[in-house]
Amino acid sequence: MRKCGTLLHISSLPGEFGIGNFGRQAYNFVDFLKKSGQNLWQILPLGVTGFGDSPYQSFSSFAGNPYFIDPVGLYEDGLIDKDFLDSAKLSDDNVDYGRLYEERYKFLREALSNFDTQNSDYEEFCVKNTLWLDSFAMFMTLKGLAQGRGVSDWERDYKQKDRAALEWVERSYKDEISFWKIVQYYFFKQWDVLRKYANANGISIIGDIPIYVAADSADVWENPGLFMVDSDLSPKLVAGCPPDAFNADGQKWGNPIYDWEVMRMDEYAWWKRRLAMTAKLYDYVRIDHFRGFSSYYTIKADAPDAKYGEWKEGPGIEFFESVKNSLGPIKIIAEDLGFIDEPVRELLKKCNYPGMKILEFGFGGDTDSEYLPHNYKKNCFAYTGTHDNETFMSFYLNCDIKTKRYIRDYLGIDSMDDVCFAAVRALYASCADNVVIPFQDYIGLGDSGRMNTPSILGNNWLWRAKTSDFNDKLAEKIAELATLYSRTADKAL
């Protein structure tokens, strides 16, 4: 079946609470997707964001972002009154993470203080998720006691999980530990209802799982033996990528490297728990930085940049076969971008996962580029760009005159006014089984719509759509393409 969809993260939804959430506007967006003939909604990771606000650097691989809890849902559950609900309202402009951090947690603490923990649904949630929930709640409590410092800077007893010290925290900070569990209960409760609504309307959710975890995370604190960290939980080696045409210094991400030999000993049990939970949250799972399973780039933690790293062999096909044997088939999308060599291509072929094709990449070379639609194979997901790229309009405007002319000739247009929708049309018309378009490209935004600039700290993950963007005129225009190129459910090939 040929499919089409839209990339729009939860944080980018419009609304009056300072950041997109699981409330009314999320349901309105599902309705917009249905009117548009779409059957895929792709989002970014849903984890708790920390310093830098990146969804790819989370305090937990399992926990959800409290910012996405809909305050209206707490009002409807009788936890707060209308005046207190109104106090949670913030600007509907781009996300102000500093203000959100200061105000939203205060709001949630007071709102959830009225929650009855004897609730049977809540008790069942805690039992089902105990393998990660208990350690996450303790981690966040200890982080609060450390005034937000990273885990490697905690008091040694907390860092090393001294039993007596943790038992004292459990007794002394019972309400704080409970708060973090209730937050997770509401996050997953609201997400489950939203996902079911999307599915009922013919929309499948594409989730995103970062290959690496943050150094300052419950994952590292709970399972230090699975990572290349020292006794203080500081990374010895960190992840990144080597210098390329986009960055002469390479990229030093700072995530700790997995100890794959240790993971292999218990047949990747931690990864299987992570993927099993992810598969319950989404209909498709996009694995970020797929090439890291073939070989991965390591950098010394104290190195100033990523210029002098070292490639090491990853777990390869053994990992994916082990996952499949334990969990059964999962609809995985491989993010096979960046430096891709023949072993990565071979691994992708063995797994038979669809890879990604980015139209913007196609205009940087000759007509043989695998990223140009006439060279696509069916088993792929095609995009104009991703959250890490410029919007297509910005990309076009920043090209040299020769490339601009080639883009117009390739897309069959005379002016820049039509460039974004002509790019969308080219992907819809391609043989790619799946097409996903960043929402910013449907509405033709330039620099103001960029979501993330890799390796740049600050001014990322801020963009939000406007309520008026989800209009019937645009929905009809997109639906015409979806129907014309047999990508709606009733036109499936």
Short mmCIF file of C-alpha atoms in Angstrom, two decimals:
data_model
loop_
_atom_site.label_atom_id
_atom_site.label_comp_id
_atom_site.label_asym_id
_atom_site.label_seq_id
_atom_site.Cartn_x
_atom_site.Cartn_y
_atom_site.Cartn_z
CA MET A 1 0.00 0.00 0.00
CA ARG A 2 1.30 3.43 -0.99
CA LYS A 3 1.11 5.86 1.93
CA CYS A 4 1.67 9.51 2.70
CA GLY A 5 2.03 11.43 5.92
CA THR A 6 3.23 14.46 7.80
CA LEU A 7 6.13 15.11 10.17
CA LEU A 8 5.07 17.37 13.04
CA HIS A 9 6.32 16.91 16.58
CA ILE A 10 3.97 17.18 19.56
CA SER A 11 5.85 20.28 20.76
CA SER A 12 5.07 22.00 17.45
CA LEU A 13 1.30 21.75 17.79
CA PRO A 14 -0.46 25.07 18.42
CA GLY A 15 -2.28 25.91 21.63
CA GLU A 16 -2.41 28.16 24.65
CA PHE A 17 -0.19 26.28 27.10
CA GLY A 18 3.25 27.29 25.82
CA ILE A 19 4.03 24.05 23.98
CA GLY A 20 2.07 21.50 21.99
CA ASN A 21 0.45 18.75 24.05
CA PHE A 22 -1.93 15.80 23.92
CA GLY A 23 -5.00 18.06 24.09
CA ARG A 24 -7.60 19.41 21.68
CA GLN A 25 -5.14 20.68 19.06
CA ALA A 26 -3.61 17.22 18.71
CA TYR A 27 -7.05 15.81 17.92
CA ASN A 28 -7.68 18.67 15.51
CA PHE A 29 -4.46 17.79 13.75
CA VAL A 30 -5.55 14.16 13.40
CA ASP A 31 -8.78 15.44 11.84
CA PHE A 32 -6.72 17.62 9.48
CA LEU A 33 -4.60 14.62 8.47
CA LYS A 34 -7.71 12.60 7.72
CA LYS A 35 -9.16 15.40 5.57
CA SER A 36 -5.80 15.61 3.79
CA GLY A 37 -5.88 11.95 2.77
CA GLN A 38 -2.93 11.19 5.02
CA ASN A 39 -2.36 7.89 6.78
CA LEU A 40 0.94 8.57 8.63
CA TRP A 41 1.82 11.01 11.41
CA GLN A 42 5.52 11.11 12.28
CA ILE A 43 6.73 12.63 15.55
CA LEU A 44 10.09 13.01 17.29
CA PRO A 45 11.08 11.19 20.52
CA LEU A 46 8.64 11.76 23.40
CA GLY A 47 11.20 11.61 26.22
CA VAL A 48 11.80 14.06 29.07
CA THR A 49 14.00 16.85 27.73
CA GLY A 50 16.84 18.33 29.74
CA PHE A 51 19.61 20.85 29.08
CA GLY A 52 19.45 21.95 25.44
CA ASP A 53 15.78 20.88 25.16
CA SER A 54 16.59 18.17 22.62
CA PRO A 55 14.20 15.20 22.39
CA TYR A 56 17.31 13.17 21.51
CA GLN A 57 18.90 13.85 24.92
CA SER A 58 16.44 12.56 27.49
CA PHE A 59 16.65 11.75 31.20
CA SER A 60 15.14 8.35 30.38
CA SER A 61 14.67 6.08 27.38
CA PHE A 62 11.35 4.97 28.81
CA ALA A 63 9.70 7.97 30.48
CA GLY A 64 7.56 10.56 28.71
CA ASN A 65 7.80 14.35 28.61
CA PRO A 66 5.61 16.01 31.29
CA TYR A 67 5.25 19.11 29.10
CA PHE A 68 2.99 17.10 26.78
CA ILE A 69 0.37 16.42 29.46
CA ASP A 70 -2.78 18.36 28.59
CA PRO A 71 -3.78 20.60 31.54
CA VAL A 72 -7.38 20.49 30.34
CA GLY A 73 -7.35 16.74 30.96
CA LEU A 74 -6.43 17.37 34.60
CA TYR A 75 -9.32 19.82 34.85
CA GLU A 76 -11.71 17.29 33.32
CA ASP A 77 -10.53 14.72 35.87
CA GLY A 78 -11.47 17.10 38.67
CA LEU A 79 -7.92 17.70 39.91
CA ILE A 80 -8.00 21.47 39.37
CA ASP A 81 -10.57 24.24 38.99
CA LYS A 82 -11.02 26.61 36.04
CA ASP A 83 -9.02 29.45 37.58
CA PHE A 84 -6.05 27.20 38.22
CA LEU A 85 -6.32 25.80 34.68
CA ASP A 86 -6.16 29.33 33.32
CA SER A 87 -2.99 29.94 35.31
CA ALA A 88 -1.20 27.33 33.18
CA LYS A 89 -1.79 29.29 29.97
CA LEU A 90 1.33 30.67 28.29
CA SER A 91 2.07 32.20 24.92
CA ASP A 92 0.98 30.36 21.79
CA ASP A 93 4.16 31.55 20.04
CA ASN A 94 7.31 29.46 19.74
CA VAL A 95 8.30 27.46 22.81
CA ASP A 96 10.01 29.35 25.65
CA TYR A 97 11.66 26.41 27.43
CA GLY A 98 13.09 28.52 30.24
CA ARG A 99 9.72 29.87 31.27
CA LEU A 100 8.06 26.51 30.67
CA TYR A 101 10.52 24.79 33.01
CA GLU A 102 9.92 27.35 35.74
CA GLU A 103 6.13 27.33 35.55
CA ARG A 104 4.88 24.00 34.24
CA TYR A 105 6.44 21.84 36.95
CA LYS A 106 5.00 24.14 39.65
CA PHE A 107 1.60 23.74 38.04
CA LEU A 108 1.88 19.95 37.80
CA ARG A 109 3.05 19.56 41.38
CA GLU A 110 0.06 21.43 42.73
CA ALA A 111 -2.41 19.84 40.32
CA LEU A 112 -1.26 16.28 40.95
CA SER A 113 -1.13 16.73 44.72
CA ASN A 114 -4.88 16.07 44.56
CA PHE A 115 -4.47 12.75 42.77
CA ASP A 116 -5.67 9.63 44.58
CA THR A 117 -2.85 7.11 44.42
CA GLN A 118 -5.27 4.37 45.51
CA ASN A 119 -6.68 4.53 41.99
CA SER A 120 -6.68 0.99 40.59
CA ASP A 121 -5.64 2.11 37.09
CA TYR A 122 -2.67 3.96 38.55
CA GLU A 123 -1.68 0.97 40.70
CA GLU A 124 -1.84 -1.29 37.65
CA PHE A 125 0.29 1.16 35.66
CA CYS A 126 2.96 1.18 38.38
CA VAL A 127 3.07 -2.62 38.52
CA LYS A 128 3.29 -3.02 34.71
CA ASN A 129 6.08 -0.46 34.41
CA THR A 130 8.03 -1.14 37.56
CA LEU A 131 11.21 -2.18 35.69
CA TRP A 132 11.83 1.41 34.58
CA LEU A 133 9.35 3.55 36.53
CA ASP A 134 10.82 3.02 40.02
CA SER A 135 14.37 3.85 38.94
CA PHE A 136 13.21 6.87 36.91
CA ALA A 137 11.22 8.31 39.83
CA MET A 138 14.18 7.82 42.16
CA PHE A 139 16.59 9.28 39.60
CA MET A 140 14.51 12.45 39.18
CA THR A 141 14.12 12.77 42.95
CA LEU A 142 17.88 12.49 43.46
CA LYS A 143 18.44 14.95 40.64
CA GLY A 144 16.23 17.41 42.48
CA LEU A 145 18.22 16.90 45.69
CA ALA A 146 21.35 17.66 43.67
CA GLN A 147 19.83 20.96 42.42
CA GLY A 148 19.66 19.58 38.89
CA ARG A 149 23.31 18.58 38.57
CA GLY A 150 24.27 15.73 36.29
CA VAL A 151 24.47 12.25 37.78
CA SER A 152 28.30 12.18 37.64
CA ASP A 153 28.33 15.15 40.07
CA TRP A 154 26.00 13.62 42.68
CA GLU A 155 27.00 12.56 46.17
CA ARG A 156 28.80 9.25 45.95
CA ASP A 157 26.18 7.26 47.93
CA TYR A 158 23.44 8.38 45.52
CA LYS A 159 25.60 7.94 42.45
CA GLN A 160 26.57 4.41 43.46
CA LYS A 161 23.05 3.49 44.61
CA ASP A 162 23.99 2.78 48.21
CA ARG A 163 21.06 0.79 49.60
CA ALA A 164 20.85 2.57 52.95
CA ALA A 165 21.02 6.00 51.29
CA LEU A 166 18.27 5.16 48.81
CA GLU A 167 16.05 3.67 51.51
CA TRP A 168 16.39 6.94 53.44
CA VAL A 169 15.36 8.89 50.33
CA GLU A 170 12.36 6.60 49.83
CA ARG A 171 11.17 7.33 53.36
CA SER A 172 12.00 11.03 53.39
CA TYR A 173 10.83 11.97 49.89
CA LYS A 174 7.91 9.65 49.38
CA ASP A 175 5.69 12.38 47.92
CA GLU A 176 8.36 13.50 45.45
CA ILE A 177 8.88 9.96 44.19
CA SER A 178 5.14 9.56 43.90
CA PHE A 179 4.89 12.82 41.91
CA TRP A 180 7.17 11.53 39.19
CA LYS A 181 5.19 8.30 38.91
CA ILE A 182 1.86 10.14 38.66
CA VAL A 183 3.30 12.38 35.96
CA GLN A 184 4.19 9.30 33.94
CA TYR A 185 0.77 7.78 34.55
CA TYR A 186 -0.91 10.84 33.06
CA PHE A 187 1.53 11.09 30.18
CA PHE A 188 0.87 7.52 29.03
CA LYS A 189 -2.84 7.69 29.80
CA GLN A 190 -3.32 10.73 27.57
CA TRP A 191 -1.00 9.44 24.83
CA ASP A 192 -2.82 6.12 24.68
CA VAL A 193 -6.16 7.83 24.09
CA LEU A 194 -4.70 10.12 21.41
CA ARG A 195 -3.01 7.27 19.58
CA LYS A 196 -6.22 5.22 19.58
CA TYR A 197 -8.06 8.22 18.15
CA ALA A 198 -5.49 8.54 15.38
CA ASN A 199 -5.65 4.81 14.60
CA ALA A 200 -9.45 4.88 14.56
CA ASN A 201 -9.23 7.60 11.91
CA GLY A 202 -6.83 5.65 9.72
CA ILE A 203 -3.67 7.40 10.92
CA SER A 204 -0.63 5.32 11.93
CA ILE A 205 1.95 6.87 14.25
CA ILE A 206 5.65 6.85 13.36
CA GLY A 207 7.70 7.17 16.52
CA ASP A 208 11.41 7.86 16.82
CA ILE A 209 13.96 6.08 19.00
CA PRO A 210 17.43 7.63 19.44
CA ILE A 211 20.17 5.05 19.15
CA TYR A 212 22.02 6.53 22.14
CA VAL A 213 20.94 7.66 25.61
CA ALA A 214 22.01 10.79 27.48
CA ALA A 215 24.98 10.59 29.85
CA ASP A 216 22.79 12.20 32.51
CA SER A 217 20.00 9.66 32.50
CA ALA A 218 18.25 7.06 34.59
CA ASP A 219 19.44 4.51 32.02
CA VAL A 220 23.12 5.08 32.81
CA TRP A 221 22.51 5.45 36.54
CA GLU A 222 20.54 2.19 36.74
CA ASN A 223 22.69 0.18 34.31
CA PRO A 224 26.26 1.58 34.32
CA GLY A 225 27.73 -1.76 33.28
CA LEU A 226 26.05 -1.48 29.89
CA PHE A 227 27.93 1.71 29.03
CA MET A 228 31.52 2.84 28.63
CA VAL A 229 31.58 4.93 31.81
CA ASP A 230 33.97 5.15 34.75
CA SER A 231 33.21 4.64 38.44
CA ASP A 232 31.88 8.21 38.68
CA LEU A 233 29.46 7.48 35.79
CA SER A 234 31.35 9.88 33.53
CA PRO A 235 31.67 8.65 29.91
CA LYS A 236 35.05 7.37 28.84
CA LEU A 237 34.07 7.38 25.19
CA VAL A 238 31.26 9.37 23.60
CA ALA A 239 29.31 9.15 20.37
CA GLY A 240 29.39 11.44 17.37
CA CYS A 241 30.30 11.48 13.71
CA PRO A 242 33.48 12.39 11.84
CA PRO A 243 34.13 15.58 9.86
CA ASP A 244 32.17 15.89 6.64
CA ALA A 245 31.12 18.49 4.09
CA PHE A 246 28.73 20.03 6.60
CA ASN A 247 31.04 20.22 9.62
CA ALA A 248 34.84 20.35 9.45
CA ASP A 249 35.16 19.38 13.13
CA GLY A 250 32.65 16.56 12.96
CA GLN A 251 29.95 16.26 15.61
CA LYS A 252 30.61 15.35 19.24
CA TRP A 253 27.24 14.39 20.72
CA GLY A 254 28.44 13.48 24.19
CA ASN A 255 26.32 10.33 24.59
CA PRO A 256 28.08 7.42 26.30
CA ILE A 257 28.99 4.46 24.09
CA TYR A 258 27.36 1.09 24.71
CA ASP A 259 29.46 -1.84 25.87
CA TRP A 260 28.10 -4.16 23.19
CA GLU A 261 30.09 -7.13 24.48
CA VAL A 262 28.34 -6.89 27.85
CA MET A 263 24.98 -6.43 26.17
CA ARG A 264 25.53 -9.50 24.05
CA MET A 265 25.97 -11.63 27.19
CA ASP A 266 22.29 -11.31 28.15
CA GLU A 267 21.12 -11.21 24.53
CA TYR A 268 20.52 -7.46 24.52
CA ALA A 269 17.87 -7.62 27.26
CA TRP A 270 17.90 -3.85 27.94
CA TRP A 271 17.48 -3.04 24.26
CA LYS A 272 14.65 -5.54 23.96
CA ARG A 273 12.78 -3.92 26.85
CA ARG A 274 13.28 -0.56 25.22
CA LEU A 275 12.08 -1.69 21.79
CA ALA A 276 9.17 -3.64 23.24
CA MET A 277 7.88 -0.54 24.99
CA THR A 278 8.46 1.61 21.91
CA ALA A 279 6.51 -0.84 19.76
CA LYS A 280 3.55 -0.46 22.14
CA LEU A 281 3.62 3.32 21.80
CA TYR A 282 3.85 3.58 18.01
CA ASP A 283 2.81 1.77 14.85
CA TYR A 284 6.21 2.31 13.19
CA VAL A 285 9.57 2.85 14.88
CA ARG A 286 12.21 5.03 13.20
CA ILE A 287 15.64 4.05 14.56
CA ASP A 288 17.87 7.10 14.56
CA HIS A 289 21.47 6.63 13.36
CA PHE A 290 20.92 3.09 12.09
CA ARG A 291 24.50 2.94 10.83
CA GLY A 292 25.68 2.73 14.46
CA PHE A 293 24.56 -0.90 14.52
CA SER A 294 27.00 -1.68 11.71
CA SER A 295 29.93 0.39 12.97
CA TYR A 296 30.01 3.39 15.25
CA TYR A 297 32.28 6.38 15.74
CA THR A 298 33.85 6.84 19.16
CA ILE A 299 35.52 9.94 20.54
CA LYS A 300 37.49 10.33 23.75
CA ALA A 301 35.32 12.14 26.26
CA ASP A 302 37.93 14.84 26.87
CA ALA A 303 38.61 15.50 23.18
CA PRO A 304 37.80 19.09 22.10
CA ASP A 305 35.99 17.97 18.95
CA ALA A 306 35.23 14.89 16.82
CA LYS A 307 38.16 15.12 14.41
CA TYR A 308 40.17 12.21 15.78
CA GLY A 309 37.68 9.52 16.64
CA GLU A 310 37.79 5.81 15.94
CA TRP A 311 35.37 3.50 14.14
CA LYS A 312 34.39 0.30 15.94
CA GLU A 313 32.32 -2.65 14.85
CA GLY A 314 28.69 -2.72 15.98
CA PRO A 315 26.51 -5.72 16.86
CA GLY A 316 25.26 -6.08 13.27
CA ILE A 317 22.62 -8.51 12.07
CA GLU A 318 22.95 -10.65 15.23
CA PHE A 319 21.28 -7.86 17.20
CA PHE A 320 18.28 -7.54 14.90
CA GLU A 321 17.80 -11.28 14.59
CA SER A 322 17.85 -11.60 18.39
CA VAL A 323 15.28 -8.80 18.69
CA LYS A 324 13.02 -10.39 16.09
CA ASN A 325 13.27 -13.82 17.74
CA SER A 326 12.22 -12.36 21.09
CA LEU A 327 9.71 -9.67 20.11
CA GLY A 328 8.43 -10.76 16.73
CA PRO A 329 8.21 -8.41 13.77
CA ILE A 330 8.33 -4.65 14.47
CA LYS A 331 7.74 -2.09 11.74
CA ILE A 332 11.16 -0.43 11.74
CA ILE A 333 12.36 2.46 9.61
CA ALA A 334 16.13 2.77 9.34
CA GLU A 335 17.58 6.29 9.44
CA ASP A 336 20.37 5.46 6.99
CA LEU A 337 21.67 8.98 6.43
CA GLY A 338 25.15 10.47 6.81
CA PHE A 339 28.29 8.45 6.11
CA ILE A 340 26.91 5.22 4.65
CA ASP A 341 29.36 2.54 3.52
CA GLU A 342 28.82 -0.87 1.95
CA PRO A 343 28.55 -2.78 5.29
CA VAL A 344 25.69 -0.47 6.33
CA ARG A 345 23.93 -1.08 3.02
CA GLU A 346 24.42 -4.80 3.44
CA LEU A 347 22.99 -4.73 6.97
CA LEU A 348 19.95 -2.78 5.79
CA LYS A 349 19.46 -5.29 2.97
CA LYS A 350 19.62 -8.24 5.38
CA CYS A 351 17.11 -6.60 7.72
CA ASN A 352 14.88 -5.58 4.79
CA TYR A 353 13.95 -2.37 6.60
CA PRO A 354 12.93 0.65 4.55
CA GLY A 355 15.56 3.38 4.56
CA MET A 356 15.16 7.13 4.09
CA LYS A 357 15.51 9.31 1.00
CA ILE A 358 15.89 13.07 1.44
CA LEU A 359 15.05 15.17 -1.62
CA GLU A 360 17.28 18.06 -0.52
CA PHE A 361 20.30 15.74 -0.70
CA GLY A 362 19.49 14.96 -4.34
CA PHE A 363 20.39 18.38 -5.65
CA GLY A 364 23.95 18.43 -4.40
CA GLY A 365 25.49 16.28 -7.14
CA ASP A 366 24.56 14.65 -10.42
CA THR A 367 21.43 12.96 -11.74
CA ASP A 368 22.61 9.58 -10.46
CA SER A 369 21.90 10.63 -6.85
CA GLU A 370 19.93 8.02 -4.93
CA TYR A 371 18.02 10.90 -3.31
CA LEU A 372 16.34 12.05 -6.55
CA PRO A 373 12.83 10.60 -6.98
CA HIS A 374 13.50 8.96 -10.35
CA ASN A 375 16.11 6.77 -8.65
CA TYR A 376 14.03 5.67 -5.65
CA LYS A 377 13.26 2.06 -4.88
CA LYS A 378 9.82 1.17 -3.52
CA ASN A 379 10.93 0.04 -0.05
CA CYS A 380 11.75 3.44 1.41
CA PHE A 381 10.38 6.50 3.19
CA ALA A 382 10.86 9.67 1.12
CA TYR A 383 11.09 13.15 2.65
CA THR A 384 11.68 16.66 1.37
CA GLY A 385 13.84 17.11 4.49
CA THR A 386 13.96 16.09 8.15
CA HIS A 387 13.89 17.95 11.45
CA ASP A 388 17.68 18.39 11.12
CA ASN A 389 17.52 20.04 7.69
CA GLU A 390 16.54 23.45 6.43
CA THR A 391 12.96 23.75 5.28
CA PHE A 392 12.73 23.13 1.57
CA MET A 393 12.09 26.82 0.90
CA SER A 394 15.21 27.80 2.87
CA PHE A 395 17.20 25.12 1.07
CA TYR A 396 16.13 26.48 -2.30
CA LEU A 397 16.80 30.11 -1.40
CA ASN A 398 20.30 29.26 -0.12
CA CYS A 399 21.34 27.35 -3.25
CA ASP A 400 23.56 28.91 -5.92
CA ILE A 401 22.00 30.12 -9.17
CA LYS A 402 22.94 26.98 -11.13
CA THR A 403 21.38 24.65 -8.52
CA LYS A 404 18.25 26.81 -8.31
CA ARG A 405 17.82 26.47 -12.08
CA TYR A 406 18.32 22.70 -11.88
CA ILE A 407 15.73 22.42 -9.07
CA ARG A 408 13.18 24.39 -11.09
CA ASP A 409 13.87 22.31 -14.20
CA TYR A 410 13.64 19.05 -12.27
CA LEU A 411 10.41 20.02 -10.56
CA GLY A 412 8.94 21.58 -13.71
CA ILE A 413 8.27 25.07 -12.35
CA ASP A 414 9.03 28.61 -13.50
CA SER A 415 9.27 30.44 -10.18
CA MET A 416 10.13 29.94 -6.52
CA ASP A 417 6.49 30.50 -5.54
CA ASP A 418 5.63 26.91 -6.46
CA VAL A 419 8.84 25.23 -5.29
CA CYS A 420 7.60 23.63 -2.05
CA PHE A 421 4.45 22.04 -3.42
CA ALA A 422 6.28 20.99 -6.58
CA ALA A 423 8.77 19.16 -4.33
CA VAL A 424 5.89 17.51 -2.49
CA ARG A 425 4.31 16.49 -5.79
CA ALA A 426 7.57 14.93 -6.99
CA LEU A 427 7.70 12.70 -3.92
CA TYR A 428 4.02 11.78 -4.08
CA ALA A 429 4.46 10.79 -7.72
CA SER A 430 7.56 8.67 -7.03
CA CYS A 431 7.53 4.90 -6.63
CA ALA A 432 8.46 5.22 -2.92
CA ASP A 433 5.99 3.22 -0.87
CA ASN A 434 5.90 5.94 1.80
CA VAL A 435 6.19 9.72 1.63
CA VAL A 436 6.40 11.93 4.74
CA ILE A 437 6.52 15.72 4.44
CA PRO A 438 7.53 18.09 7.27
CA PHE A 439 4.49 20.27 7.89
CA GLN A 440 6.61 23.40 7.37
CA ASP A 441 7.07 22.39 3.71
CA TYR A 442 3.33 22.04 3.17
CA ILE A 443 2.91 25.67 4.19
CA GLY A 444 6.08 26.95 2.50
CA LEU A 445 7.97 28.31 5.49
CA GLY A 446 11.55 29.58 5.24
CA ASP A 447 14.15 29.96 7.97
CA SER A 448 11.51 30.67 10.62
CA GLY A 449 10.27 27.09 10.34
CA ARG A 450 13.55 25.29 10.95
CA MET A 451 13.29 22.83 13.84
CA ASN A 452 16.95 22.01 14.56
CA THR A 453 20.44 22.95 13.44
CA PRO A 454 22.77 20.07 14.41
CA SER A 455 25.78 20.89 16.61
CA ILE A 456 24.34 24.30 17.51
CA LEU A 457 23.22 24.66 21.12
CA GLY A 458 20.26 26.97 21.64
CA ASN A 459 17.43 28.25 19.45
CA ASN A 460 16.39 24.72 18.48
CA TRP A 461 13.16 22.73 18.93
CA LEU A 462 11.19 25.99 19.28
CA TRP A 463 8.95 26.16 16.22
CA ARG A 464 5.18 25.82 16.55
CA ALA A 465 2.39 25.80 13.98
CA LYS A 466 -0.56 28.18 14.13
CA THR A 467 -4.13 27.00 14.56
CA SER A 468 -4.98 28.67 11.25
CA ASP A 469 -2.43 26.47 9.45
CA PHE A 470 -4.72 23.45 9.77
CA ASN A 471 -7.27 24.79 7.30
CA ASP A 472 -9.63 23.12 4.85
CA LYS A 473 -8.06 24.77 1.80
CA LEU A 474 -4.67 23.21 2.53
CA ALA A 475 -6.26 19.88 3.45
CA GLU A 476 -8.07 19.77 0.10
CA LYS A 477 -4.88 20.62 -1.78
CA ILE A 478 -2.94 17.82 -0.08
CA ALA A 479 -5.82 15.36 -0.47
CA GLU A 480 -5.88 15.98 -4.23
CA LEU A 481 -2.26 14.86 -4.45
CA ALA A 482 -2.86 11.88 -2.19
CA THR A 483 -5.76 10.76 -4.36
CA LEU A 484 -4.03 11.51 -7.67
CA TYR A 485 -1.03 9.39 -6.77
CA SER A 486 -2.94 6.57 -5.06
CA ARG A 487 -1.71 7.21 -1.52
CA THR A 488 -5.02 7.37 0.33
CA ALA A 489 -6.45 4.25 1.95
CA ASP A 490 -9.24 3.92 -0.63
CA LYS A 491 -6.74 4.30 -3.49
CA ALA A 492 -4.15 1.87 -2.21
CA LEU A 493 -2.41 -0.21 -4.84
#
